[in-house]
Amino acid sequence: RGISPMDNTRNYFGSEIPWDSFNISRVDISRGPNSFLFGVGSPSGIANYSTNEAIFKDEGNIEARVGSFGTTRESLDYNKVLIPGELAVRIDLLNNDTQYQQKPAFNHAKRAYAALRYEPKFLDTPSSHFKLEANAEAGRVRHTLRLMRLVPNVGP
């Protein structure tokens, strides 16, 4: 009581973006004084989620789920090496359409995430190594919630 909710961070930067497992590699939760370790956080704690990084390995994953009331969820996670040991990209896509028993309530999220990793060998020296990593996310969430009308119970 009286303490603010946990702070959310994305790769240790404050974020209001709602997290979803389609592009998350790790979640760290720190409560109490430990939440101040990285200069951000409240006494109630911090939840940091780390996004997927591009790696030097070709791999991928496709998921599809079907749920009640017409709910569907599709996601794609694909990592591709473009130049071995130097350049890799990763793409994560999500289409999450949640339907509820009470019509017309729904929540439909479409999101896309991309990560890049570039380590050009020609810039390496015996005493230094150059590495560039970048990521970006775009998306749209549409939802509606039907408000129930409360009717007072009138006795006889």
mmCIF file of N, CA, C and O in Angstrom, residues 30-116:
data_model
loop_
_atom_site.group_PDB
_atom_site.id
_atom_site.type_symbol
_atom_site.label_atom_id
_atom_site.label_comp_id
_atom_site.label_asym_id
_atom_site.label_seq_id
_atom_site.Cartn_x
_atom_site.Cartn_y
_atom_site.Cartn_z
ATOM 1 N N SER A 30 13.684 -7.666 -10.139
ATOM 2 C CA SER A 30 14.446 -7.306 -8.951
ATOM 3 C C SER A 30 13.540 -6.505 -8.028
ATOM 4 O O SER A 30 12.948 -5.515 -8.442
ATOM 5 N N ARG A 31 13.441 -6.936 -6.801
ATOM 6 C CA ARG A 31 12.573 -6.276 -5.831
ATOM 7 C C ARG A 31 13.402 -5.518 -4.804
ATOM 8 O O ARG A 31 14.548 -5.856 -4.547
ATOM 9 N N GLY A 32 12.837 -4.490 -4.224
ATOM 10 C CA GLY A 32 13.476 -3.765 -3.132
ATOM 11 C C GLY A 32 14.712 -2.996 -3.549
ATOM 12 O O GLY A 32 14.793 -2.481 -4.656
ATOM 13 N N PRO A 33 15.713 -2.904 -2.662
ATOM 14 C CA PRO A 33 16.900 -2.084 -2.924
ATOM 15 C C PRO A 33 17.653 -2.489 -4.194
ATOM 16 O O PRO A 33 18.278 -1.665 -4.833
ATOM 17 N N ASN A 34 17.616 -3.764 -4.570
ATOM 18 C CA ASN A 34 18.315 -4.209 -5.776
ATOM 19 C C ASN A 34 17.785 -3.533 -7.034
ATOM 20 O O ASN A 34 18.470 -3.471 -8.042
ATOM 21 N N SER A 35 16.573 -3.030 -6.997
ATOM 22 C CA SER A 35 16.005 -2.401 -8.188
ATOM 23 C C SER A 35 16.704 -1.098 -8.542
ATOM 24 O O SER A 35 16.562 -0.596 -9.645
ATOM 25 N N PHE A 36 17.514 -0.557 -7.633
ATOM 26 C CA PHE A 36 18.231 0.690 -7.889
ATOM 27 C C PHE A 36 19.609 0.473 -8.520
ATOM 28 O O PHE A 36 20.309 1.419 -8.807
ATOM 29 N N LEU A 37 20.014 -0.753 -8.732
ATOM 30 C CA LEU A 37 21.369 -1.052 -9.192
ATOM 31 C C LEU A 37 21.755 -0.347 -10.485
ATOM 32 O O LEU A 37 22.900 0.026 -10.664
ATOM 33 N N PHE A 38 20.823 -0.199 -11.406
ATOM 34 C CA PHE A 38 21.156 0.389 -12.699
ATOM 35 C C PHE A 38 20.679 1.831 -12.821
ATOM 36 O O PHE A 38 20.585 2.361 -13.913
ATOM 37 N N GLY A 39 20.368 2.466 -11.695
ATOM 38 C CA GLY A 39 19.992 3.870 -11.719
ATOM 39 C C GLY A 39 18.546 4.113 -12.072
ATOM 40 O O GLY A 39 18.107 5.242 -12.154
ATOM 41 N N VAL A 40 17.788 3.065 -12.314
ATOM 42 C CA VAL A 40 16.356 3.195 -12.562
ATOM 43 C C VAL A 40 15.660 2.219 -11.633
ATOM 44 O O VAL A 40 16.226 1.230 -11.214
ATOM 45 N N GLY A 41 14.443 2.499 -11.330
ATOM 46 C CA GLY A 41 13.703 1.576 -10.480
ATOM 47 C C GLY A 41 13.075 2.285 -9.310
ATOM 48 O O GLY A 41 13.529 3.338 -8.884
ATOM 49 N N SER A 42 12.036 1.690 -8.813
ATOM 50 C CA SER A 42 11.343 2.238 -7.657
ATOM 51 C C SER A 42 11.500 1.259 -6.498
ATOM 52 O O SER A 42 11.919 0.122 -6.701
ATOM 53 N N PRO A 43 11.176 1.670 -5.281
ATOM 54 C CA PRO A 43 11.300 0.760 -4.138
ATOM 55 C C PRO A 43 10.467 -0.513 -4.298
ATOM 56 O O PRO A 43 10.781 -1.527 -3.694
ATOM 57 N N SER A 44 9.439 -0.457 -5.117
ATOM 58 C CA SER A 44 8.616 -1.648 -5.294
ATOM 59 C C SER A 44 9.228 -2.637 -6.270
ATOM 60 O O SER A 44 8.766 -3.751 -6.387
ATOM 61 N N GLY A 45 10.276 -2.248 -6.990
ATOM 62 C CA GLY A 45 10.965 -3.197 -7.846
ATOM 63 C C GLY A 45 11.032 -2.765 -9.295
ATOM 64 O O GLY A 45 10.517 -1.718 -9.692
ATOM 65 N N ILE A 46 11.705 -3.609 -10.068
ATOM 66 C CA ILE A 46 11.874 -3.351 -11.495
ATOM 67 C C ILE A 46 11.763 -4.676 -12.237
ATOM 68 O O ILE A 46 12.222 -5.710 -11.745
ATOM 69 N N ALA A 47 11.132 -4.637 -13.390
ATOM 70 C CA ALA A 47 11.051 -5.802 -14.268
ATOM 71 C C ALA A 47 11.711 -5.408 -15.580
ATOM 72 O O ALA A 47 11.226 -4.524 -16.279
ATOM 73 N N ASN A 48 12.840 -6.027 -15.879
ATOM 74 C CA ASN A 48 13.553 -5.747 -17.126
ATOM 75 C C ASN A 48 13.373 -6.924 -18.065
ATOM 76 O O ASN A 48 13.531 -8.076 -17.669
ATOM 77 N N TYR A 49 13.026 -6.637 -19.295
ATOM 78 C CA TYR A 49 12.968 -7.706 -20.284
ATOM 79 C C TYR A 49 13.930 -7.400 -21.409
ATOM 80 O O TYR A 49 14.046 -6.282 -21.881
ATOM 81 N N SER A 50 14.700 -8.433 -21.763
ATOM 82 C CA SER A 50 15.718 -8.305 -22.810
ATOM 83 C C SER A 50 15.155 -8.856 -24.109
ATOM 84 O O SER A 50 14.646 -9.976 -24.151
ATOM 85 N N THR A 51 15.278 -8.074 -25.164
ATOM 86 C CA THR A 51 14.771 -8.504 -26.469
ATOM 87 C C THR A 51 15.766 -9.431 -27.154
ATOM 88 O O THR A 51 16.947 -9.471 -26.815
ATOM 89 N N ASN A 52 15.267 -10.181 -28.129
ATOM 90 C CA ASN A 52 16.112 -11.096 -28.896
ATOM 91 C C ASN A 52 17.192 -10.326 -29.637
ATOM 92 O O ASN A 52 16.952 -9.227 -30.131
ATOM 93 N N GLU A 53 18.360 -10.917 -29.750
ATOM 94 C CA GLU A 53 19.464 -10.322 -30.489
ATOM 95 C C GLU A 53 19.739 -11.144 -31.737
ATOM 96 O O GLU A 53 19.483 -12.351 -31.765
ATOM 97 N N ALA A 54 20.271 -10.506 -32.752
ATOM 98 C CA ALA A 54 20.722 -11.227 -33.939
ATOM 99 C C ALA A 54 21.994 -11.985 -33.570
ATOM 100 O O ALA A 54 22.857 -11.466 -32.864
ATOM 101 N N ILE A 55 22.090 -13.235 -34.021
ATOM 102 C CA ILE A 55 23.253 -14.068 -33.726
ATOM 103 C C ILE A 55 23.796 -14.653 -35.024
ATOM 104 O O ILE A 55 23.119 -14.636 -36.060
ATOM 105 N N PHE A 56 25.009 -15.173 -34.965
ATOM 106 C CA PHE A 56 25.640 -15.729 -36.167
ATOM 107 C C PHE A 56 25.302 -17.213 -36.309
ATOM 108 O O PHE A 56 26.169 -18.084 -36.296
ATOM 109 N N LYS A 57 24.012 -17.481 -36.458
ATOM 110 C CA LYS A 57 23.518 -18.848 -36.641
ATOM 111 C C LYS A 57 22.158 -18.765 -37.322
ATOM 112 O O LYS A 57 21.287 -18.021 -36.870
ATOM 113 N N ASP A 58 21.978 -19.511 -38.406
ATOM 114 C CA ASP A 58 20.675 -19.554 -39.073
ATOM 115 C C ASP A 58 19.735 -20.422 -38.250
ATOM 116 O O ASP A 58 20.028 -21.596 -37.996
ATOM 117 N N GLU A 59 18.623 -19.857 -37.817
ATOM 118 C CA GLU A 59 17.623 -20.613 -37.066
ATOM 119 C C GLU A 59 16.295 -19.885 -37.119
ATOM 120 O O GLU A 59 16.227 -18.700 -37.449
ATOM 121 N N GLY A 60 15.230 -20.611 -36.820
ATOM 122 C CA GLY A 60 13.917 -19.993 -36.845
ATOM 123 C C GLY A 60 12.895 -20.816 -36.090
ATOM 124 O O GLY A 60 13.136 -21.963 -35.722
ATOM 125 N N ASN A 61 11.738 -20.198 -35.867
ATOM 126 C CA ASN A 61 10.665 -20.839 -35.121
ATOM 127 C C ASN A 61 9.338 -20.238 -35.561
ATOM 128 O O ASN A 61 9.217 -19.019 -35.690
ATOM 129 N N ILE A 62 8.359 -21.097 -35.794
ATOM 130 C CA ILE A 62 7.005 -20.649 -36.133
ATOM 131 C C ILE A 62 6.051 -21.262 -35.116
ATOM 132 O O ILE A 62 6.161 -22.443 -34.801
ATOM 133 N N GLU A 63 5.136 -20.434 -34.597
ATOM 134 C CA GLU A 63 4.136 -20.920 -33.653
ATOM 135 C C GLU A 63 2.752 -20.511 -34.118
ATOM 136 O O GLU A 63 2.570 -19.417 -34.650
ATOM 137 N N ALA A 64 1.789 -21.404 -33.902
ATOM 138 C CA ALA A 64 0.390 -21.091 -34.197
ATOM 139 C C ALA A 64 -0.462 -21.692 -33.082
ATOM 140 O O ALA A 64 -0.257 -22.844 -32.692
ATOM 141 N N ARG A 65 -1.394 -20.905 -32.572
ATOM 142 C CA ARG A 65 -2.286 -21.363 -31.502
ATOM 143 C C ARG A 65 -3.717 -20.999 -31.853
ATOM 144 O O ARG A 65 -3.971 -19.961 -32.465
ATOM 145 N N VAL A 66 -4.624 -21.842 -31.407
ATOM 146 C CA VAL A 66 -6.053 -21.574 -31.572
ATOM 147 C C VAL A 66 -6.687 -21.722 -30.195
ATOM 148 O O VAL A 66 -6.388 -22.664 -29.470
ATOM 149 N N GLY A 67 -7.551 -20.774 -29.837
ATOM 150 C CA GLY A 67 -8.174 -20.812 -28.525
ATOM 151 C C GLY A 67 -9.681 -20.667 -28.600
ATOM 152 O O GLY A 67 -10.282 -20.705 -29.683
ATOM 153 N N SER A 68 -10.284 -20.461 -27.468
ATOM 154 C CA SER A 68 -11.730 -20.334 -27.356
ATOM 155 C C SER A 68 -12.244 -19.074 -28.035
ATOM 156 O O SER A 68 -11.524 -18.075 -28.142
ATOM 157 N N PHE A 69 -13.469 -19.137 -28.497
ATOM 158 C CA PHE A 69 -14.215 -17.999 -29.048
ATOM 159 C C PHE A 69 -13.564 -17.391 -30.294
ATOM 160 O O PHE A 69 -13.767 -16.226 -30.610
ATOM 161 N N GLY A 70 -12.745 -18.161 -30.997
ATOM 162 C CA GLY A 70 -12.119 -17.677 -32.225
ATOM 163 C C GLY A 70 -10.763 -17.023 -32.024
ATOM 164 O O GLY A 70 -10.241 -16.386 -32.927
ATOM 165 N N THR A 71 -10.170 -17.184 -30.853
ATOM 166 C CA THR A 71 -8.855 -16.616 -30.581
ATOM 167 C C THR A 71 -7.788 -17.327 -31.408
ATOM 168 O O THR A 71 -7.769 -18.549 -31.477
ATOM 169 N N THR A 72 -6.898 -16.545 -32.022
ATOM 170 C CA THR A 72 -5.760 -17.105 -32.756
ATOM 171 C C THR A 72 -4.502 -16.317 -32.423
ATOM 172 O O THR A 72 -4.565 -15.131 -32.088
ATOM 173 N N ARG A 73 -3.370 -16.991 -32.523
ATOM 174 C CA ARG A 73 -2.074 -16.348 -32.287
ATOM 175 C C ARG A 73 -1.049 -17.016 -33.194
ATOM 176 O O ARG A 73 -0.881 -18.230 -33.156
ATOM 177 N N GLU A 74 -0.379 -16.193 -34.008
ATOM 178 C CA GLU A 74 0.675 -16.684 -34.875
ATOM 179 C C GLU A 74 1.922 -15.844 -34.610
ATOM 180 O O GLU A 74 1.832 -14.630 -34.474
ATOM 181 N N SER A 75 3.086 -16.504 -34.555
ATOM 182 C CA SER A 75 4.332 -15.769 -34.375
ATOM 183 C C SER A 75 5.447 -16.432 -35.176
ATOM 184 O O SER A 75 5.424 -17.636 -35.419
ATOM 185 N N LEU A 76 6.390 -15.602 -35.599
ATOM 186 C CA LEU A 76 7.550 -16.042 -36.365
ATOM 187 C C LEU A 76 8.791 -15.433 -35.748
ATOM 188 O O LEU A 76 8.818 -14.236 -35.443
ATOM 189 N N ASP A 77 9.818 -16.252 -35.549
ATOM 190 C CA ASP A 77 11.122 -15.792 -35.069
ATOM 191 C C ASP A 77 12.143 -16.387 -36.027
ATOM 192 O O ASP A 77 12.287 -17.608 -36.106
ATOM 193 N N TYR A 78 12.841 -15.528 -36.793
ATOM 194 C CA TYR A 78 13.786 -16.026 -37.792
ATOM 195 C C TYR A 78 15.077 -15.222 -37.742
ATOM 196 O O TYR A 78 15.058 -13.995 -37.797
ATOM 197 N N ASN A 79 16.181 -15.927 -37.622
ATOM 198 C CA ASN A 79 17.514 -15.315 -37.599
ATOM 199 C C ASN A 79 18.278 -15.797 -38.829
ATOM 200 O O ASN A 79 18.316 -16.990 -39.110
ATOM 201 N N LYS A 80 18.902 -14.866 -39.559
ATOM 202 C CA LYS A 80 19.618 -15.199 -40.791
ATOM 203 C C LYS A 80 20.989 -14.536 -40.784
ATOM 204 O O LYS A 80 21.112 -13.337 -40.526
ATOM 205 N N VAL A 81 22.020 -15.347 -41.083
ATOM 206 C CA VAL A 81 23.378 -14.828 -41.233
ATOM 207 C C VAL A 81 23.539 -14.407 -42.685
ATOM 208 O O VAL A 81 23.379 -15.223 -43.593
ATOM 209 N N LEU A 82 23.837 -13.135 -42.924
ATOM 210 C CA LEU A 82 24.011 -12.630 -44.287
ATOM 211 C C LEU A 82 25.477 -12.695 -44.725
ATOM 212 O O LEU A 82 25.772 -13.006 -45.878
ATOM 213 N N ILE A 83 26.393 -12.373 -43.825
ATOM 214 C CA ILE A 83 27.834 -12.511 -44.073
ATOM 215 C C ILE A 83 28.384 -13.280 -42.877
ATOM 216 O O ILE A 83 28.343 -12.777 -41.751
ATOM 217 N N PRO A 84 28.865 -14.513 -43.075
ATOM 218 C CA PRO A 84 29.311 -15.332 -41.941
ATOM 219 C C PRO A 84 30.317 -14.605 -41.044
ATOM 220 O O PRO A 84 31.314 -14.065 -41.507
ATOM 221 N N GLY A 85 30.003 -14.583 -39.747
ATOM 222 C CA GLY A 85 30.867 -13.962 -38.763
ATOM 223 C C GLY A 85 30.882 -12.440 -38.772
ATOM 224 O O GLY A 85 31.581 -11.825 -37.969
ATOM 225 N N GLU A 86 30.082 -11.815 -39.663
ATOM 226 C CA GLU A 86 30.088 -10.350 -39.744
ATOM 227 C C GLU A 86 28.711 -9.703 -39.651
ATOM 228 O O GLU A 86 28.556 -8.706 -38.965
ATOM 229 N N LEU A 87 27.729 -10.233 -40.375
ATOM 230 C CA LEU A 87 26.424 -9.563 -40.459
ATOM 231 C C LEU A 87 25.285 -10.573 -40.297
ATOM 232 O O LEU A 87 25.241 -11.598 -40.992
ATOM 233 N N ALA A 88 24.373 -10.267 -39.368
ATOM 234 C CA ALA A 88 23.203 -11.113 -39.131
ATOM 235 C C ALA A 88 21.989 -10.233 -38.841
ATOM 236 O O ALA A 88 22.119 -9.138 -38.291
ATOM 237 N N VAL A 89 20.815 -10.718 -39.219
ATOM 238 C CA VAL A 89 19.561 -10.025 -38.934
ATOM 239 C C VAL A 89 18.580 -11.005 -38.298
ATOM 240 O O VAL A 89 18.654 -12.215 -38.529
ATOM 241 N N ARG A 90 17.669 -10.462 -37.512
ATOM 242 C CA ARG A 90 16.632 -11.270 -36.874
ATOM 243 C C ARG A 90 15.308 -10.549 -37.028
ATOM 244 O O ARG A 90 15.218 -9.349 -36.814
ATOM 245 N N ILE A 91 14.285 -11.306 -37.386
ATOM 246 C CA ILE A 91 12.934 -10.772 -37.566
ATOM 247 C C ILE A 91 11.990 -11.547 -36.652
ATOM 248 O O ILE A 91 12.000 -12.784 -36.646
ATOM 249 N N ASP A 92 11.177 -10.832 -35.897
ATOM 250 C CA ASP A 92 10.136 -11.441 -35.072
ATOM 251 C C ASP A 92 8.815 -10.779 -35.433
ATOM 252 O O ASP A 92 8.708 -9.555 -35.411
ATOM 253 N N LEU A 93 7.809 -11.588 -35.759
ATOM 254 C CA LEU A 93 6.488 -11.084 -36.140
ATOM 255 C C LEU A 93 5.433 -11.703 -35.241
ATOM 256 O O LEU A 93 5.556 -12.865 -34.841
ATOM 257 N N LEU A 94 4.381 -10.949 -34.970
ATOM 258 C CA LEU A 94 3.296 -11.434 -34.114
ATOM 259 C C LEU A 94 1.957 -10.961 -34.647
ATOM 260 O O LEU A 94 1.801 -9.804 -35.030
ATOM 261 N N ASN A 95 1.002 -11.875 -34.670
ATOM 262 C CA ASN A 95 -0.403 -11.550 -34.922
ATOM 263 C C ASN A 95 -1.190 -12.257 -33.822
ATOM 264 O O ASN A 95 -1.297 -13.481 -33.821
ATOM 265 N N ASN A 96 -1.700 -11.500 -32.873
ATOM 266 C CA ASN A 96 -2.408 -12.058 -31.728
ATOM 267 C C ASN A 96 -3.822 -11.480 -31.706
ATOM 268 O O ASN A 96 -4.007 -10.299 -31.424
ATOM 269 N N ASP A 97 -4.801 -12.305 -32.006
ATOM 270 C CA ASP A 97 -6.200 -11.883 -32.053
ATOM 271 C C ASP A 97 -6.972 -12.622 -30.967
ATOM 272 O O ASP A 97 -7.320 -13.788 -31.127
ATOM 273 N N THR A 98 -7.178 -11.943 -29.839
ATOM 274 C CA THR A 98 -7.874 -12.543 -28.702
ATOM 275 C C THR A 98 -9.350 -12.154 -28.738
ATOM 276 O O THR A 98 -9.672 -10.967 -28.755
ATOM 277 N N GLN A 99 -10.206 -13.144 -28.745
ATOM 278 C CA GLN A 99 -11.655 -12.941 -28.728
ATOM 279 C C GLN A 99 -12.199 -13.400 -27.373
ATOM 280 O O GLN A 99 -11.658 -14.324 -26.767
ATOM 281 N N TYR A 100 -13.251 -12.761 -26.935
ATOM 282 C CA TYR A 100 -13.836 -13.080 -25.637
ATOM 283 C C TYR A 100 -15.274 -13.548 -25.814
ATOM 284 O O TYR A 100 -15.915 -13.278 -26.833
ATOM 285 N N GLN A 101 -15.794 -14.226 -24.794
ATOM 286 C CA GLN A 101 -17.158 -14.723 -24.851
ATOM 287 C C GLN A 101 -18.150 -13.569 -24.973
ATOM 288 O O GLN A 101 -19.122 -13.645 -25.699
ATOM 289 N N GLN A 102 -17.873 -12.488 -24.286
ATOM 290 C CA GLN A 102 -18.766 -11.336 -24.326
ATOM 291 C C GLN A 102 -18.464 -10.506 -25.574
ATOM 292 O O GLN A 102 -17.388 -9.957 -25.722
ATOM 293 N N LYS A 103 -19.381 -10.453 -26.494
ATOM 294 C CA LYS A 103 -19.198 -9.706 -27.739
ATOM 295 C C LYS A 103 -19.568 -8.253 -27.512
ATOM 296 O O LYS A 103 -20.460 -7.972 -26.728
ATOM 297 N N PRO A 104 -18.939 -7.330 -28.138
ATOM 298 C CA PRO A 104 -17.902 -7.418 -29.156
ATOM 299 C C PRO A 104 -16.495 -7.237 -28.593
ATOM 300 O O PRO A 104 -15.631 -6.689 -29.264
ATOM 301 N N ALA A 105 -16.191 -7.650 -27.363
ATOM 302 C CA ALA A 105 -14.879 -7.444 -26.763
ATOM 303 C C ALA A 105 -13.810 -8.247 -27.502
ATOM 304 O O ALA A 105 -14.006 -9.416 -27.818
ATOM 305 N N PHE A 106 -12.668 -7.591 -27.779
ATOM 306 C CA PHE A 106 -11.542 -8.259 -28.425
ATOM 307 C C PHE A 106 -10.263 -7.481 -28.156
ATOM 308 O O PHE A 106 -10.289 -6.344 -27.699
ATOM 309 N N ASN A 107 -9.136 -8.105 -28.437
ATOM 310 C CA ASN A 107 -7.831 -7.461 -28.351
ATOM 311 C C ASN A 107 -6.999 -8.017 -29.505
ATOM 312 O O ASN A 107 -6.727 -9.206 -29.546
ATOM 313 N N HIS A 108 -6.625 -7.169 -30.451
ATOM 314 C CA HIS A 108 -5.893 -7.608 -31.634
ATOM 315 C C HIS A 108 -4.579 -6.838 -31.739
ATOM 316 O O HIS A 108 -4.583 -5.629 -31.929
ATOM 317 N N ALA A 109 -3.463 -7.569 -31.613
ATOM 318 C CA ALA A 109 -2.133 -6.957 -31.675
ATOM 319 C C ALA A 109 -1.377 -7.488 -32.881
ATOM 320 O O ALA A 109 -1.304 -8.694 -33.089
ATOM 321 N N LYS A 110 -0.815 -6.567 -33.665
ATOM 322 C CA LYS A 110 0.084 -6.910 -34.766
ATOM 323 C C LYS A 110 1.385 -6.173 -34.488
ATOM 324 O O LYS A 110 1.390 -4.948 -34.379
ATOM 325 N N ARG A 111 2.478 -6.925 -34.343
ATOM 326 C CA ARG A 111 3.755 -6.318 -34.005
ATOM 327 C C ARG A 111 4.868 -6.913 -34.859
ATOM 328 O O ARG A 111 4.801 -8.085 -35.239
ATOM 329 N N ALA A 112 5.879 -6.114 -35.141
ATOM 330 C CA ALA A 112 7.052 -6.550 -35.890
ATOM 331 C C ALA A 112 8.296 -6.018 -35.190
ATOM 332 O O ALA A 112 8.330 -4.871 -34.752
ATOM 333 N N TYR A 113 9.312 -6.860 -35.090
ATOM 334 C CA TYR A 113 10.551 -6.506 -34.415
ATOM 335 C C TYR A 113 11.713 -6.960 -35.296
ATOM 336 O O TYR A 113 11.664 -8.038 -35.908
ATOM 337 N N ALA A 114 12.754 -6.156 -35.378
ATOM 338 C CA ALA A 114 13.944 -6.520 -36.156
ATOM 339 C C ALA A 114 15.193 -6.152 -35.373
ATOM 340 O O ALA A 114 15.223 -5.138 -34.679
ATOM 341 N N ALA A 115 16.213 -7.008 -35.471
ATOM 342 C CA ALA A 115 17.501 -6.755 -34.820
ATOM 343 C C ALA A 115 18.607 -6.985 -35.839
ATOM 344 O O ALA A 115 18.497 -7.843 -36.712
ATOM 345 N N LEU A 116 19.674 -6.206 -35.710
ATOM 346 C CA LEU A 116 20.817 -6.270 -36.621
ATOM 347 C C LEU A 116 22.095 -6.370 -35.800
ATOM 348 O O LEU A 116 22.226 -5.722 -34.754
#
